[in-house]
């Protein structure tokens, strides 16, 4: 919410010396997040004056139209002579009043103005557009043309209110009252201890039988609807400069007088309004739920198919507006076209000021991807009692500025309701804050925010209509605490009880993170939301369990409505984003939850808030939630080892992904099985299947290797990118994290090498497993150090695998015979299982 300081001063008598920075500090102390203070016109220096165009000469022979103008600027130039100016704009004529900047002035952005020769003429200044003055978009897309009655030579800086300070406030979802000048003025008045001139305190006539007919069929969706009618609007009437400038300062574009007035009142009071062309409305105005499949063309020109839950405004033809979101094109206010002598211009309008259900408006806006200034306010809560005042304020402005006549009829449809009342102990804020405020302070602060308070030890508090977020005693306590100042709360560090450190699971996750970081990986945290199309991009089979997702009812983005079943989509997106920004050598990892729906869907129970939930309550809640195992994933691209004076670098490959999996398994104390595999996004010939043994049975816990070229192309990833993903919870269950002291033998090692020839399709891991088992307890380690393929020496479809075997005993020095016997036993078992033959 953008709040001009000049507008704020209308309702709060701030000291003249107070700057935007001072007000920012006060509001931040009161709990509002004022992000910036924009100084409009800070670097603007005159002379900047009103001029009248006397003559226009069209210059020929240039690539674009150029005009040489003489402009009367009064005595502002010191001589009274017409000012000669070259201008390329086409939206003004002889006799128009324009804004002229004279030599010696400086425009926003440090642009100095001086007399200069251009297009064969000397230009003594410049005729200005709104963009050049930093005013924002005024809809003209050209030179500012002022009203004919504007005085020539008048200071344009003052006329256009170019110098001001604007507070930019990030309004939280619960403070819809602060999406208005009125709401921010109330907070400012409280912060400074000054009275508030409430712009909503107007004399409003009561409803009568002469108002425009309105029928509300859904009181739950619309509990208040006020309609007023103004006739005889002048088609030539335009929004005055002060009104246009205020709209521009809050970030809105002036459109036409009737629309500008409704937008102005919305920004002033926080009540969204809509103006209908009375001659385009057929019959009574209605409020109801849409019929499935009904259609409406909204003001943005888009035809929208309505949902049965959409709340709509109707006439005898059907929907004419999406309630609280956007009006329909059928009843749009038509502006005056001077070239058509006022034909088609709206002269009679119906003003709608209603209060709609915030949940209904929010869902409609999200369903149609149509966020508007009105929907933003209704979603966060609008003061229902302000509707009549907002309608009256709109009527008054239209009568004043457009010469209209307010009809006597007043329509007000109100659903029965009562103000919200909260009972709270007078010392409740004291207990929440740990500070003794006392009853008098509590009552005073609650009254300042608009509450009616009665009672002594137990307070009966009636919440004001503009604060729907105040629903329970803790909300009231928070109001007292924030107004007394969060900075005045004492800081007391809690004393943690002994013996309650990290859990074993937390320690494991931290160890894995440190180990991967030590191996050169960078942690990347990603949102847990995915689109279902990503599974096609990853090449998953149609019946793959990973395609079964949990969908969110109210997703942050309609493009990603599901919870992830794999960490890879987010990590690969981070890889693509970093690669696109010039970081080509990447090694990223993430640990996080994935979400797997249960076979039988259950409804979650509502847990009590006045006591600790029982174990049965927690168990029932967990049973209704999806399974959420923790995974770890790694992605690599580019160089794994950099090139330099020390030699050539090395690109990342599938072996690095497998080694990352081994690193995770070592930290978990799990023995990881690695064998050839094939799954989803991985290259069939360069994919390792990762397994653990659970209760004597092998279980696949992940995959590692190089990604498929088709997946890389689809996702826009670097060539030869690699990845690994593991089920961390499964590793934790089979792992042994009890520290084991290393066994150090004082006896020498006996090394034996063996080269075995096997069929090319035999995995090296199978040969290694057979050698390890056959060698027995004396084998300390085994390492594959060479793979050799030569059809002439080994035969077609054969390969040689060379292993280094280290033997050692803890209690003696091994003899040559003992080491050789262990080696021969290992070779014998490998021969039996894999058909291996000793080479040579």
XYZ file of C-alpha atoms in Angstrom, residues 96-722:
627
model
C -3.755 23.865 -25.176
C -2.294 24.451 -21.718
C 0.876 22.397 -21.200
C 3.714 21.980 -18.710
C 6.940 23.707 -19.794
C 10.381 23.262 -18.248
C 12.681 26.223 -18.926
C 16.485 26.304 -19.302
C 18.281 26.034 -15.984
C 15.846 23.498 -14.558
C 16.625 19.896 -13.581
C 14.165 17.052 -14.125
C 13.979 13.800 -12.097
C 16.986 11.600 -12.747
C 19.386 14.568 -12.831
C 18.433 15.603 -16.391
C 19.498 19.240 -16.798
C 17.634 21.470 -19.238
C 19.394 24.052 -21.375
C 18.835 25.800 -24.701
C 20.151 23.585 -27.488
C 20.021 23.375 -31.259
C 18.128 20.361 -32.594
C 16.442 19.568 -35.924
C 17.735 22.874 -37.297
C 16.048 24.982 -34.585
C 17.026 26.201 -31.127
C 14.806 24.722 -28.423
C 14.551 26.876 -25.287
C 13.216 24.279 -22.904
C 10.884 21.327 -23.213
C 7.164 20.536 -23.165
C 6.828 17.736 -20.592
C 5.096 14.389 -20.388
C 4.104 12.733 -17.122
C 6.926 10.183 -17.393
C 9.538 12.928 -17.739
C 8.291 14.490 -14.498
C 8.261 11.157 -12.641
C 4.476 11.270 -12.234
C 3.757 7.772 -13.527
C 1.315 6.716 -16.220
C -1.545 9.149 -16.824
C -2.957 7.230 -19.789
C -2.166 9.970 -22.308
C 1.060 8.411 -23.659
C 2.204 11.898 -24.495
C 2.358 15.499 -23.356
C 0.402 16.600 -20.267
C -2.558 18.682 -21.417
C -3.932 20.745 -18.524
C -7.524 21.980 -18.074
C -8.308 25.132 -20.079
C -8.888 27.192 -16.929
C -5.309 26.669 -15.683
C -3.454 29.964 -15.253
C -0.532 30.600 -17.628
C 2.791 31.037 -15.836
C 1.637 29.194 -12.706
C 4.235 27.098 -10.901
C 3.648 23.552 -12.191
C 5.565 21.948 -9.313
C 2.915 23.141 -6.882
C 0.036 22.625 -9.319
C 0.955 18.987 -10.030
C 2.045 18.261 -6.433
C 5.333 16.928 -7.750
C 7.163 17.116 -4.408
C 5.926 14.604 -1.850
C 6.944 11.583 0.197
C 5.249 8.222 -0.319
C 5.393 5.427 2.248
C 5.363 1.938 0.735
C 3.819 -0.429 3.292
C 3.881 -4.229 3.025
C 0.462 -4.996 4.494
C 0.172 -8.450 6.033
C -2.768 -10.719 5.209
C -4.538 -10.027 8.517
C -4.446 -6.222 8.299
C -6.839 -5.439 5.469
C -7.782 -2.212 7.270
C -4.349 -0.819 6.376
C -5.025 -1.141 2.655
C -6.516 2.348 2.850
C -5.442 5.860 3.764
C -8.051 5.749 6.522
C -6.512 2.668 8.125
C -2.939 3.934 7.941
C -4.069 7.321 9.260
C -5.657 5.566 12.241
C -2.389 3.758 12.994
C -0.455 7.015 12.568
C -2.789 8.880 14.919
C -2.356 6.153 17.555
C 1.435 6.128 17.142
C 1.652 9.911 17.599
C -1.112 10.172 20.190
C -3.063 12.558 17.949
C -6.776 12.699 17.086
C -7.994 11.170 13.822
C -10.321 12.938 11.415
C -12.125 9.847 10.165
C -13.112 10.362 6.509
C -15.865 7.757 6.941
C -17.777 9.917 9.443
C -20.320 11.308 6.981
C -24.006 12.106 7.165
C -25.572 9.215 5.286
C -29.301 9.114 4.500
C -31.130 6.015 5.573
C -32.485 3.423 3.146
C -35.857 4.049 1.556
C -38.244 2.509 -0.953
C -37.093 4.693 -3.866
C -33.650 3.171 -4.327
C -32.592 1.028 -7.244
C -34.016 -2.505 -6.800
C -31.496 -5.024 -5.461
C -32.056 -8.680 -4.589
C -29.431 -10.644 -2.641
C -30.034 -14.385 -2.993
C -26.927 -15.420 -1.045
C -26.702 -13.487 2.257
C -23.714 -15.594 3.317
C -21.776 -14.420 0.290
C -23.005 -10.809 0.444
C -24.156 -9.575 3.853
C -24.406 -5.908 2.839
C -25.234 -4.192 -0.451
C -25.658 -0.434 -0.809
C -26.783 1.130 -4.099
C -26.953 4.847 -4.935
C -27.774 6.573 -8.209
C -26.327 9.767 -9.676
C -27.774 11.277 -12.853
C -26.872 14.097 -15.180
C -23.085 13.674 -15.173
C -21.374 16.013 -17.577
C -19.810 13.994 -20.435
C -16.985 16.551 -20.694
C -16.115 16.449 -16.982
C -12.591 15.275 -16.258
C -10.870 14.255 -13.059
C -9.200 17.297 -11.467
C -5.428 17.358 -11.214
C -5.375 16.768 -7.444
C -7.447 13.600 -7.797
C -5.344 12.273 -10.681
C -2.132 12.961 -8.794
C -3.309 11.137 -5.684
C -4.243 8.110 -7.742
C -0.852 8.184 -9.468
C 0.961 8.427 -6.142
C -0.792 5.315 -4.795
C 0.071 3.464 -7.997
C -3.159 3.700 -10.011
C -3.723 5.138 -13.484
C -6.413 7.778 -14.040
C -9.055 6.523 -16.493
C -12.242 8.606 -16.416
C -13.990 10.712 -13.815
C -16.529 8.131 -12.618
C -13.955 5.337 -12.452
C -11.339 7.612 -10.873
C -13.766 8.642 -8.138
C -14.573 5.020 -7.218
C -10.867 4.182 -7.146
C -10.126 7.270 -5.084
C -12.760 6.411 -2.475
C -11.527 2.793 -2.371
C -8.003 4.007 -1.597
C -9.295 6.547 0.904
C -11.737 4.352 2.867
C -10.684 0.824 1.903
C -14.152 -0.031 0.554
C -14.092 -1.315 -3.054
C -16.820 0.210 -5.196
C -18.156 -0.287 -8.689
C -20.016 2.097 -10.983
C -22.509 0.744 -13.533
C -23.826 2.616 -16.530
C -27.468 2.863 -15.510
C -28.711 2.704 -19.089
C -26.865 -0.591 -19.625
C -28.296 -2.325 -16.530
C -31.507 -4.169 -17.388
C -33.843 -4.746 -14.487
C -32.998 -5.276 -10.843
C -29.445 -5.932 -9.639
C -29.003 -9.359 -8.077
C -26.315 -11.185 -6.099
C -26.179 -14.977 -6.393
C -23.934 -17.935 -7.093
C -23.183 -18.550 -10.747
C -24.702 -21.409 -12.636
C -22.112 -23.902 -13.834
C -21.026 -22.984 -17.347
C -22.383 -19.415 -17.370
C -20.115 -16.917 -19.103
C -19.174 -13.294 -18.587
C -16.890 -10.860 -20.384
C -15.012 -8.916 -17.704
C -13.652 -5.393 -18.005
C -10.308 -6.717 -19.236
C -12.073 -8.040 -22.340
C -11.698 -11.732 -21.442
C -14.635 -14.119 -21.667
C -14.690 -16.264 -18.551
C -16.530 -19.504 -17.915
C -18.016 -19.348 -14.443
C -17.876 -21.920 -11.679
C -20.818 -22.791 -9.483
C -19.031 -21.334 -6.433
C -18.417 -17.944 -8.072
C -20.431 -15.104 -6.546
C -21.766 -12.864 -9.322
C -23.663 -9.606 -9.758
C -26.553 -9.991 -12.199
C -29.333 -8.167 -13.991
C -32.192 -9.595 -16.049
C -29.737 -10.817 -18.725
C -27.446 -12.719 -16.355
C -24.024 -12.008 -14.800
C -22.728 -8.447 -15.152
C -19.822 -8.702 -12.719
C -17.659 -11.022 -10.616
C -18.522 -9.959 -7.076
C -15.577 -8.320 -5.353
C -13.211 -9.043 -8.240
C -14.069 -7.240 -11.494
C -17.080 -5.797 -13.258
C -18.471 -6.888 -16.592
C -17.979 -5.205 -19.950
C -21.748 -5.008 -20.610
C -22.268 -2.257 -18.015
C -18.891 -0.525 -18.333
C -18.728 3.222 -17.849
C -18.297 4.796 -21.305
C -15.943 7.765 -21.561
C -16.594 10.881 -23.630
C -15.045 10.982 -27.091
C -14.662 14.653 -28.155
C -14.729 13.677 -31.828
C -18.225 12.219 -31.434
C -19.893 15.128 -29.634
C -20.397 13.136 -26.445
C -22.045 10.211 -28.158
C -22.174 7.137 -25.981
C -20.814 8.828 -22.867
C -22.227 7.674 -19.526
C -24.325 10.328 -17.793
C -26.228 8.224 -15.219
C -24.484 5.757 -12.904
C -25.422 3.268 -10.220
C -22.897 3.107 -7.386
C -22.380 -0.291 -5.763
C -20.768 -0.505 -2.302
C -21.084 -4.043 -0.973
C -19.445 -6.415 1.477
C -18.615 -9.872 0.116
C -17.366 -13.023 1.817
C -13.573 -12.902 1.769
C -13.112 -16.655 1.179
C -15.484 -16.603 -1.780
C -13.715 -13.616 -3.354
C -10.283 -15.152 -2.799
C -11.263 -18.424 -4.438
C -12.908 -16.692 -7.391
C -9.880 -14.461 -7.973
C -7.546 -17.439 -7.835
C -9.804 -19.643 -9.957
C -9.906 -17.068 -12.763
C -6.309 -15.853 -12.221
C -7.753 -12.370 -11.811
C -6.291 -10.425 -8.921
C -7.517 -6.841 -8.614
C -7.284 -3.988 -6.116
C -10.819 -4.854 -5.003
C -10.156 -8.564 -4.534
C -6.963 -7.840 -2.573
C -9.012 -5.872 -0.061
C -11.939 -8.259 0.204
C -9.553 -11.191 0.684
C -7.962 -9.455 3.677
C -11.137 -8.097 5.216
C -13.160 -4.958 4.488
C -15.112 -2.884 7.024
C -18.771 -3.755 6.318
C -19.935 -0.626 8.154
C -18.029 1.592 5.690
C -20.131 0.643 2.653
C -22.790 3.332 3.144
C -20.199 6.031 3.871
C -18.150 5.044 0.821
C -21.229 5.222 -1.384
C -22.076 8.650 0.019
C -18.518 9.896 -0.474
C -18.637 8.715 -4.097
C -21.959 10.430 -4.681
C -20.674 13.682 -3.166
C -17.589 13.709 -5.396
C -19.564 12.944 -8.557
C -21.994 15.742 -7.772
C -19.143 18.131 -7.035
C -16.849 17.273 -9.928
C -19.250 16.194 -12.686
C -22.271 18.377 -11.994
C -24.443 15.341 -11.320
C -27.606 15.071 -9.243
C -27.907 12.558 -6.413
C -31.237 10.760 -6.544
C -33.125 10.517 -3.288
C -33.406 6.751 -3.466
C -31.092 4.748 -1.187
C -30.915 0.965 -1.342
C -29.344 -0.950 1.514
C -29.699 -4.704 1.888
C -28.232 -5.907 5.188
C -28.125 -9.469 6.522
C -28.778 -9.797 10.275
C -25.618 -9.870 12.339
C -24.109 -8.780 15.610
C -20.730 -7.264 16.489
C -18.060 -9.673 17.640
C -17.461 -9.685 21.401
C -14.494 -11.180 23.254
C -14.195 -11.831 26.976
C -10.671 -11.416 28.321
C -9.044 -11.195 31.716
C -7.673 -7.698 32.273
C -4.226 -9.100 33.066
C -4.105 -11.434 30.052
C -1.754 -9.157 28.032
C 0.519 -9.015 31.103
C 0.769 -12.802 31.171
C 1.417 -13.041 27.439
C 4.145 -10.384 27.420
C 5.656 -11.019 30.838
C 5.236 -7.299 31.555
C 2.853 -5.585 33.963
C 0.800 -3.142 31.882
C -2.137 -2.726 34.226
C -5.834 -2.511 33.475
C -5.822 1.177 32.581
C -3.186 0.729 29.878
C -4.927 -2.316 28.450
C -8.281 -0.529 28.245
C -6.732 2.626 26.777
C -4.874 0.767 24.041
C -7.916 -1.308 23.068
C -10.055 1.806 22.893
C -7.447 3.453 20.655
C -7.832 0.703 18.050
C -11.605 1.208 18.160
C -12.786 -1.391 20.691
C -15.580 -0.795 23.188
C -14.397 -2.112 26.564
C -16.437 -2.808 29.694
C -15.713 -4.569 32.952
C -13.065 -4.595 35.656
C -11.090 -7.803 36.255
C -12.819 -9.438 33.314
C -13.114 -7.249 30.241
C -15.898 -7.519 27.683
C -14.443 -6.207 24.434
C -16.517 -5.393 21.339
C -14.290 -5.498 18.283
C -14.581 -2.685 15.708
C -16.022 -3.603 12.330
C -12.776 -2.722 10.520
C -10.722 -5.286 12.480
C -12.094 -8.754 11.566
C -8.697 -10.207 12.462
C -9.372 -9.727 16.193
C -11.063 -12.993 17.132
C -9.728 -14.111 20.536
C -7.992 -12.803 23.691
C -4.512 -13.405 22.271
C -5.282 -11.064 19.367
C -6.272 -8.356 21.827
C -3.134 -8.989 23.865
C -1.049 -8.578 20.717
C -2.677 -5.199 20.030
C -1.736 -3.971 23.503
C 1.812 -5.306 23.206
C 2.529 -3.843 19.754
C 1.173 -0.410 20.687
C 3.188 -0.377 23.880
C 6.212 -1.265 21.772
C 7.784 -4.607 20.995
C 11.144 -2.955 21.684
C 10.067 -2.460 25.317
C 9.649 -6.184 25.964
C 12.436 -7.638 28.107
C 14.765 -10.113 26.427
C 15.165 -13.268 28.471
C 17.058 -16.210 27.064
C 15.402 -19.541 27.881
C 17.417 -21.989 29.905
C 17.499 -25.302 28.029
C 17.116 -28.410 30.178
C 20.117 -30.715 30.269
C 20.235 -33.799 28.070
C 17.911 -32.545 25.319
C 20.192 -32.055 22.395
C 19.708 -33.109 18.813
C 18.037 -36.415 18.125
C 19.979 -39.208 16.441
C 18.106 -38.498 13.223
C 18.983 -34.797 13.339
C 22.635 -35.610 13.983
C 22.657 -37.959 10.987
C 21.180 -35.323 8.683
C 23.786 -32.811 9.817
C 26.617 -35.286 9.352
C 25.466 -36.057 5.816
C 25.236 -32.364 5.000
C 28.732 -31.731 6.339
C 30.143 -34.734 4.486
C 28.666 -33.647 1.150
C 29.744 -30.060 1.709
C 33.242 -31.316 2.481
C 33.190 -33.238 -0.806
C 32.552 -29.997 -2.693
C 28.756 -29.953 -2.921
C 26.649 -26.856 -2.263
C 23.302 -27.191 -0.521
C 20.304 -25.875 -2.488
C 16.917 -25.637 -0.789
C 13.901 -25.779 -3.105
C 10.144 -25.420 -2.759
C 8.352 -28.781 -2.373
C 5.847 -28.028 -5.156
C 5.889 -29.583 -8.621
C 3.758 -29.834 -11.726
C 2.637 -33.258 -12.883
C 4.166 -32.555 -16.309
C 7.625 -32.862 -14.793
C 7.186 -36.650 -14.547
C 6.831 -36.813 -18.321
C 9.961 -34.714 -18.654
C 11.823 -37.140 -16.377
C 10.708 -40.081 -18.503
C 8.843 -41.966 -15.762
C 6.622 -44.854 -16.768
C 2.851 -44.322 -16.706
C 2.440 -46.674 -13.734
C 5.434 -45.365 -11.780
C 4.539 -44.873 -8.058
C 6.252 -41.465 -8.166
C 3.397 -40.211 -10.357
C 0.950 -40.616 -7.476
C 0.988 -37.173 -5.906
C -0.706 -35.260 -3.131
C -2.483 -32.234 -4.610
C -3.012 -29.017 -2.707
C -6.483 -27.527 -2.483
C -5.064 -23.993 -2.377
C -1.653 -24.070 -4.113
C 0.671 -21.074 -4.218
C 0.852 -21.521 -7.987
C -1.698 -23.223 -10.200
C 1.196 -24.392 -12.368
C 2.654 -26.404 -9.451
C -0.327 -27.793 -7.523
C 1.261 -31.039 -6.287
C 3.729 -31.956 -3.551
C 6.976 -33.505 -4.744
C 7.623 -37.229 -4.722
C 11.269 -36.698 -5.690
C 13.902 -34.069 -4.934
C 15.248 -34.119 -8.494
C 12.791 -31.666 -10.154
C 13.761 -28.854 -7.796
C 17.482 -29.604 -7.881
C 17.568 -29.919 -11.660
C 15.725 -26.587 -11.954
C 18.382 -25.016 -9.720
C 21.082 -26.611 -11.892
C 19.498 -25.188 -15.058
C 19.071 -21.740 -13.503
C 22.687 -21.523 -12.348
C 24.033 -22.876 -15.620
C 22.003 -20.273 -17.499
C 23.609 -17.549 -15.393
C 27.150 -18.584 -16.243
C 28.003 -21.061 -13.462
C 28.788 -24.176 -15.485
C 30.754 -26.297 -12.962
C 28.079 -27.301 -10.488
C 27.683 -29.783 -7.660
C 24.449 -29.328 -5.676
C 22.740 -31.386 -2.989
C 19.523 -31.255 -0.990
C 17.986 -33.224 1.859
C 14.253 -32.899 2.333
C 10.893 -34.558 2.641
C 8.978 -36.104 -0.224
C 5.263 -36.815 -0.041
C 3.624 -40.115 -0.883
C -0.173 -40.490 -0.666
C -1.588 -43.320 1.392
C -3.795 -45.950 -0.192
C -6.796 -45.053 1.998
C -7.540 -41.325 2.279
C -8.560 -40.140 5.743
C -9.843 -36.821 7.056
C -7.547 -35.086 9.537
C -8.964 -34.437 12.988
C -9.125 -30.924 14.450
C -6.676 -30.875 17.328
C -7.622 -29.004 20.536
C -5.837 -25.715 21.201
C -6.591 -25.407 24.922
C -4.508 -28.434 25.919
C -1.834 -30.750 24.641
C -3.254 -33.242 22.129
C -3.376 -36.811 23.388
C -1.210 -39.519 21.793
C -4.344 -40.889 20.110
C -5.109 -37.438 18.636
C -1.589 -37.132 17.249
C -1.674 -40.687 15.890
C -5.004 -40.014 14.152
C -3.601 -36.840 12.614
C -0.463 -38.606 11.400
C -2.568 -41.397 9.917
C -4.417 -38.846 7.784
C -1.223 -37.252 6.484
C 0.739 -38.615 3.533
C 3.918 -40.613 4.142
C 6.832 -38.179 4.280
C 10.171 -39.988 4.000
C 13.327 -37.899 3.895
C 15.456 -38.189 0.759
C 18.875 -36.912 -0.216
C 19.732 -35.991 -3.799
C 22.811 -34.752 -5.641
C 23.233 -33.265 -9.137
C 26.499 -32.572 -10.988
C 27.501 -30.863 -14.226
C 30.636 -29.450 -15.779
C 34.105 -30.031 -14.339
C 34.535 -32.070 -11.182
C 38.232 -31.219 -11.052
C 39.445 -27.926 -12.469
C 42.267 -27.657 -14.984
C 45.302 -25.565 -14.098
C 49.073 -25.495 -14.045
C 48.953 -28.828 -12.263
C 47.408 -30.523 -15.271
C 44.158 -31.299 -17.012
C 40.841 -31.172 -15.232
C 38.234 -33.905 -15.150
C 34.544 -33.646 -16.009
C 31.929 -34.945 -13.588
C 30.644 -38.378 -14.538
C 28.493 -41.219 -13.287
C 31.231 -42.477 -10.963
C 31.095 -39.201 -8.997
C 27.373 -39.662 -8.486
C 27.954 -43.205 -7.219
C 30.700 -41.967 -4.891
C 28.307 -39.346 -3.481
C 25.885 -42.176 -2.676
C 28.700 -44.070 -0.956
C 29.533 -40.965 1.083
C 25.930 -40.733 2.315
C 25.830 -44.446 3.122
C 29.091 -44.256 5.110
C 27.695 -41.459 7.272
C 24.548 -43.522 7.866
C 26.578 -46.590 8.759
C 24.813 -48.577 6.046
C 26.299 -51.071 3.620
C 25.255 -49.996 0.143
C 24.883 -52.464 -2.684
C 25.672 -51.128 -6.163
C 24.641 -52.856 -9.362
C 23.623 -52.031 -12.883
C 20.114 -50.647 -13.136
C 17.662 -48.738 -15.277
C 15.123 -46.192 -14.073
C 13.333 -43.056 -15.266
C 15.634 -40.122 -16.000
C 18.930 -42.046 -15.914
C 20.882 -43.279 -18.934
C 20.210 -47.045 -19.229
C 23.888 -47.890 -19.701
C 25.219 -45.534 -17.024
C 22.785 -46.031 -14.171
C 23.568 -47.749 -10.867
C 20.821 -49.267 -8.742
C 21.493 -48.711 -5.036
C 20.314 -51.338 -2.570
C 20.415 -52.231 1.122
C 19.607 -55.511 2.837
C 16.580 -55.419 5.155
C 15.710 -58.584 7.078
C 17.670 -60.703 4.611
C 15.991 -59.190 1.541
C 17.408 -56.630 -0.849
C 15.563 -53.339 -1.142
C 16.195 -50.652 -3.768
C 16.733 -47.298 -2.034
C 17.849 -45.138 -4.952
C 19.671 -44.683 -8.229
C 22.808 -42.890 -9.343
C 24.501 -42.157 -12.631
C 24.348 -40.058 -15.766
C 21.009 -38.603 -16.870
C 19.442 -39.617 -20.159
C 20.240 -37.287 -23.108
C 16.526 -36.999 -23.853
C 15.840 -35.773 -20.309
C 18.724 -33.300 -20.541
C 17.337 -31.870 -23.768
C 13.779 -31.643 -22.455
C 14.825 -29.874 -19.246
C 17.485 -27.689 -20.893
C 20.338 -29.116 -18.780
C 24.068 -29.277 -19.584
C 25.323 -32.351 -21.451
C 26.441 -35.360 -19.374
C 24.763 -34.065 -16.190
C 24.651 -36.666 -13.407
